[in-house]
PDB file of C-alpha atoms in Angstrom:
ATOM      1  CA  MET A   1       0.537  13.720  -7.245  1.00  0.00           C
ATOM      2  CA  ASP A   2       3.452  12.243  -6.873  1.00  0.00           C
ATOM      3  CA  ARG A   3       3.535  12.677  -2.905  1.00  0.00           C
ATOM      4  CA  ASP A   4       0.363  10.886  -2.541  1.00  0.00           C
ATOM      5  CA  SER A   5       1.784   7.900  -4.551  1.00  0.00           C
ATOM      6  CA  HIS A   6       5.036   7.946  -1.895  1.00  0.00           C
ATOM      7  CA  SER A   7       2.723   7.748   0.909  1.00  0.00           C
ATOM      8  CA  GLU A   8       0.785   5.105  -0.474  1.00  0.00           C
ATOM      9  CA  ASP A   9       3.710   3.516  -0.993  1.00  0.00           C
ATOM     10  CA  THR A  10       5.110   4.055   2.693  1.00  0.00           C
ATOM     11  CA  LEU A  11       1.789   2.779   4.129  1.00  0.00           C
ATOM     12  CA  SER A  12       1.338  -0.258   1.527  1.00  0.00           C
ATOM     13  CA  THR A  13       4.658  -0.894   2.921  1.00  0.00           C
ATOM     14  CA  MET A  14       4.088  -0.825   6.784  1.00  0.00           C
ATOM     15  CA  VAL A  15       1.038  -3.035   6.317  1.00  0.00           C
ATOM     16  CA  LEU A  16       2.616  -5.773   4.415  1.00  0.00           C
ATOM     17  CA  GLU A  17       5.580  -5.692   7.035  1.00  0.00           C
ATOM     18  CA  ASN A  18       2.759  -6.234   9.542  1.00  0.00           C
ATOM     19  CA  ILE A  19       1.651  -8.817   7.227  1.00  0.00           C
ATOM     20  CA  LYS A  20       4.558 -10.475   7.442  1.00  0.00           C
ATOM     21  CA  ASN A  21       5.816 -10.025  10.944  1.00  0.00           C
ATOM     22  CA  LYS A  22       2.212 -12.308  11.850  1.00  0.00           C
ATOM     23  CA  LEU A  23       2.300 -14.621   9.401  1.00  0.00           C
ATOM     24  CA  ILE A  24       5.830 -15.363  10.547  1.00  0.00           C
ATOM     25  CA  HIS A  25       5.340 -15.500  14.131  1.00  0.00           C
ATOM     26  CA  ALA A  26       2.160 -17.801  13.347  1.00  0.00           C
ATOM     27  CA  PHE A  27       4.022 -20.148  11.620  1.00  0.00           C
ATOM     28  CA  ARG A  28       6.676 -19.983  14.277  1.00  0.00           C
ATOM     29  CA  THR A  29       4.480 -20.659  17.040  1.00  0.00           C
ATOM     30  CA  THR A  30       2.359 -23.467  14.819  1.00  0.00           C
ATOM     31  CA  GLY A  31       5.995 -25.375  14.267  1.00  0.00           C
ATOM     32  CA  GLU A  32       6.682 -24.935  18.165  1.00  0.00           C
ATOM     33  CA  SER A  33       3.422 -26.093  19.228  1.00  0.00           C
ATOM     34  CA  ARG A  34       4.030 -28.990  17.030  1.00  0.00           C
ATOM     35  CA  GLU A  35       6.957 -30.154  18.713  1.00  0.00           C
ATOM     36  CA  ASP A  36       6.510 -32.699  21.193  1.00  0.00           C
ATOM     37  CA  PRO A  37       7.788 -32.379  24.306  1.00  0.00           C
ATOM     38  CA  GLN A  38       7.391 -36.196  24.808  1.00  0.00           C
ATOM     39  CA  ASP A  39      10.222 -36.660  21.574  1.00  0.00           C
ATOM     40  CA  SER A  40      13.156 -35.316  23.586  1.00  0.00           C
ATOM     41  CA  GLY A  41      14.042 -38.804  24.757  1.00  0.00           C
ATOM     42  CA  SER A  42      14.633 -40.042  21.136  1.00  0.00           C
ATOM     43  CA  THR A  43      17.874 -40.982  19.312  1.00  0.00           C
ATOM     44  CA  VAL A  44      17.630 -37.740  16.553  1.00  0.00           C
ATOM     45  CA  SER A  45      20.209 -35.571  17.676  1.00  0.00           C
ATOM     46  CA  PRO A  46      19.870 -32.498  18.915  1.00  0.00           C
ATOM     47  CA  VAL A  47      21.956 -30.721  15.552  1.00  0.00           C
ATOM     48  CA  SER A  48      19.678 -32.373  12.845  1.00  0.00           C
ATOM     49  CA  ILE A  49      16.748 -30.974  14.557  1.00  0.00           C
ATOM     50  CA  GLY A  50      18.016 -27.793  14.950  1.00  0.00           C
ATOM     51  CA  ARG A  51      18.961 -27.734  11.271  1.00  0.00           C
ATOM     52  CA  SER A  52      15.592 -29.478  10.263  1.00  0.00           C
ATOM     53  CA  TYR A  53      13.922 -26.431  12.056  1.00  0.00           C
ATOM     54  CA  GLN A  54      16.422 -23.888  10.634  1.00  0.00           C
ATOM     55  CA  ALA A  55      15.492 -25.341   7.152  1.00  0.00           C
ATOM     56  CA  ASN A  56      11.587 -25.098   7.888  1.00  0.00           C
ATOM     57  CA  GLU A  57      11.792 -22.006   9.393  1.00  0.00           C
ATOM     58  CA  GLU A  58      13.665 -20.547   5.922  1.00  0.00           C
ATOM     59  CA  LEU A  59      10.897 -22.667   3.776  1.00  0.00           C
ATOM     60  CA  ARG A  60       8.383 -20.417   6.275  1.00  0.00           C
ATOM     61  CA  ARG A  61      10.067 -17.025   5.148  1.00  0.00           C
ATOM     62  CA  ALA A  62      10.849 -17.616   1.442  1.00  0.00           C
ATOM     63  CA  GLN A  63       7.009 -19.330   1.019  1.00  0.00           C
ATOM     64  CA  ILE A  64       6.398 -15.508   3.308  1.00  0.00           C
ATOM     65  CA  ASP A  65       8.501 -13.970   0.907  1.00  0.00           C
ATOM     66  CA  GLY A  66       6.624 -14.883  -2.094  1.00  0.00           C
ATOM     67  CA  ALA A  67       3.611 -14.325  -1.037  1.00  0.00           C
ATOM     68  CA  ILE A  68       4.307 -10.857  -0.052  1.00  0.00           C
ATOM     69  CA  THR A  69       5.655 -10.091  -3.600  1.00  0.00           C
ATOM     70  CA  TRP A  70       2.641 -11.407  -4.799  1.00  0.00           C
ATOM     71  CA  LEU A  71       0.794  -8.850  -3.195  1.00  0.00           C
ATOM     72  CA  ARG A  72       2.799  -6.412  -3.745  1.00  0.00           C
ATOM     73  CA  SER A  73       2.259  -6.669  -7.148  1.00  0.00           C
ATOM     74  CA  GLU A  74      -1.486  -7.113  -6.919  1.00  0.00           C
ATOM     75  CA  LEU A  75      -1.446  -3.840  -5.173  1.00  0.00           C
ATOM     76  CA  LEU A  76       0.705  -2.159  -8.197  1.00  0.00           C
ATOM     77  CA  GLU A  77      -1.363  -3.408 -10.906  1.00  0.00           C
ATOM     78  CA  MET A  78      -4.733  -2.274  -8.756  1.00  0.00           C
ATOM     79  CA  ARG A  79      -2.730   1.465  -8.323  1.00  0.00           C
ATOM     80  CA  SER A  80      -2.537   1.006 -12.184  1.00  0.00           C
ATOM     81  CA  GLN A  81      -5.858  -0.366 -13.191  1.00  0.00           C
ATOM     82  CA  ASP A  82      -7.089   2.882 -10.286  1.00  0.00           C
ATOM     83  CA  LEU A  83      -5.394   5.520 -12.003  1.00  0.00           C
ATOM     84  CA  GLN A  84      -6.814   4.631 -15.460  1.00  0.00           C
ATOM     85  CA  LEU A  85      -9.912   4.747 -14.323  1.00  0.00           C
ATOM     86  CA  ALA A  86      -9.364   7.901 -12.718  1.00  0.00           C
ATOM     87  CA  GLN A  87      -8.158   9.126 -16.187  1.00  0.00           C
ATOM     88  CA  THR A  88     -11.282   7.733 -17.298  1.00  0.00           C
ATOM     89  CA  LEU A  89     -13.363   9.364 -15.523  1.00  0.00           C
ATOM     90  CA  LEU A  90     -12.480  12.468 -15.817  1.00  0.00           C
ATOM     91  CA  GLY A  91     -12.067  12.651 -19.049  1.00  0.00           C
ATOM     92  CA  LEU A  92     -15.505  11.401 -19.284  1.00  0.00           C
ATOM     93  CA  ASN A  93     -16.778  14.224 -16.822  1.00  0.00           C
ATOM     94  CA  THR A  94     -14.793  17.112 -19.379  1.00  0.00           C
ATOM     95  CA  GLU A  95     -17.092  15.483 -22.095  1.00  0.00           C
ATOM     96  CA  ILE A  96     -19.937  15.675 -20.009  1.00  0.00           C
ATOM     97  CA  GLN A  97     -19.406  19.581 -19.138  1.00  0.00           C
ATOM     98  CA  ARG A  98     -18.321  20.661 -22.724  1.00  0.00           C
ATOM     99  CA  LEU A  99     -21.720  18.647 -24.014  1.00  0.00           C
ATOM    100  CA  ARG A 100     -23.583  20.458 -21.404  1.00  0.00           C
ATOM    101  CA  ARG A 101     -21.889  24.054 -22.172  1.00  0.00           C
ATOM    102  CA  GLU A 102     -22.715  23.479 -26.222  1.00  0.00           C
ATOM    103  CA  SER A 103     -26.124  22.183 -24.860  1.00  0.00           C
ATOM    104  CA  TYR A 104     -26.824  25.270 -22.767  1.00  0.00           C
ATOM    105  CA  GLY A 105     -25.312  27.568 -25.577  1.00  0.00           C
ATOM    106  CA  SER A 106     -28.127  26.066 -28.183  1.00  0.00           C
ATOM    107  CA  LEU A 107     -30.736  26.697 -25.729  1.00  0.00           C
ATOM    108  CA  GLU A 108     -29.965  30.452 -25.300  1.00  0.00           C
ATOM    109  CA  VAL A 109     -30.005  31.086 -29.179  1.00  0.00           C
ATOM    110  CA  GLU A 110     -32.780  28.899 -29.579  1.00  0.00           C
ATOM    111  CA  GLY A 111     -34.325  31.198 -26.734  1.00  0.00           C
ATOM    112  CA  ASP A 112     -33.069  34.615 -28.564  1.00  0.00           C
ATOM    113  CA  ASP A 113     -34.742  33.412 -31.304  1.00  0.00           C
ATOM    114  CA  GLN A 114     -38.139  32.819 -30.143  1.00  0.00           C
ATOM    115  CA  GLN A 115     -37.905  36.567 -28.160  1.00  0.00           C
TER     116      GLN A 115
END
């Protein structure tokens, strides 16, 4: 079971990293497409544009990291609920099997009494 959860962790991490990279790429291309080439003649210095872009990029990364952290916590909560549900279902199955054995046992005893 521990090996299964480790492989699930690895798979979850890979999926989340893929989502993170797609989001970073999407934000990066969105930010680049917003830049207007006609603004190159403006009075704003390239250094301040670079700093602004860098600050926006860091903010985007922080937001993406926050979203990924939230997704991880939700996935862990879902896994916990899944394990609880599995335990409940196994307990119910065990109880059903026990009741069946008792029921069949009482039927055999009644059948023996009638013969």
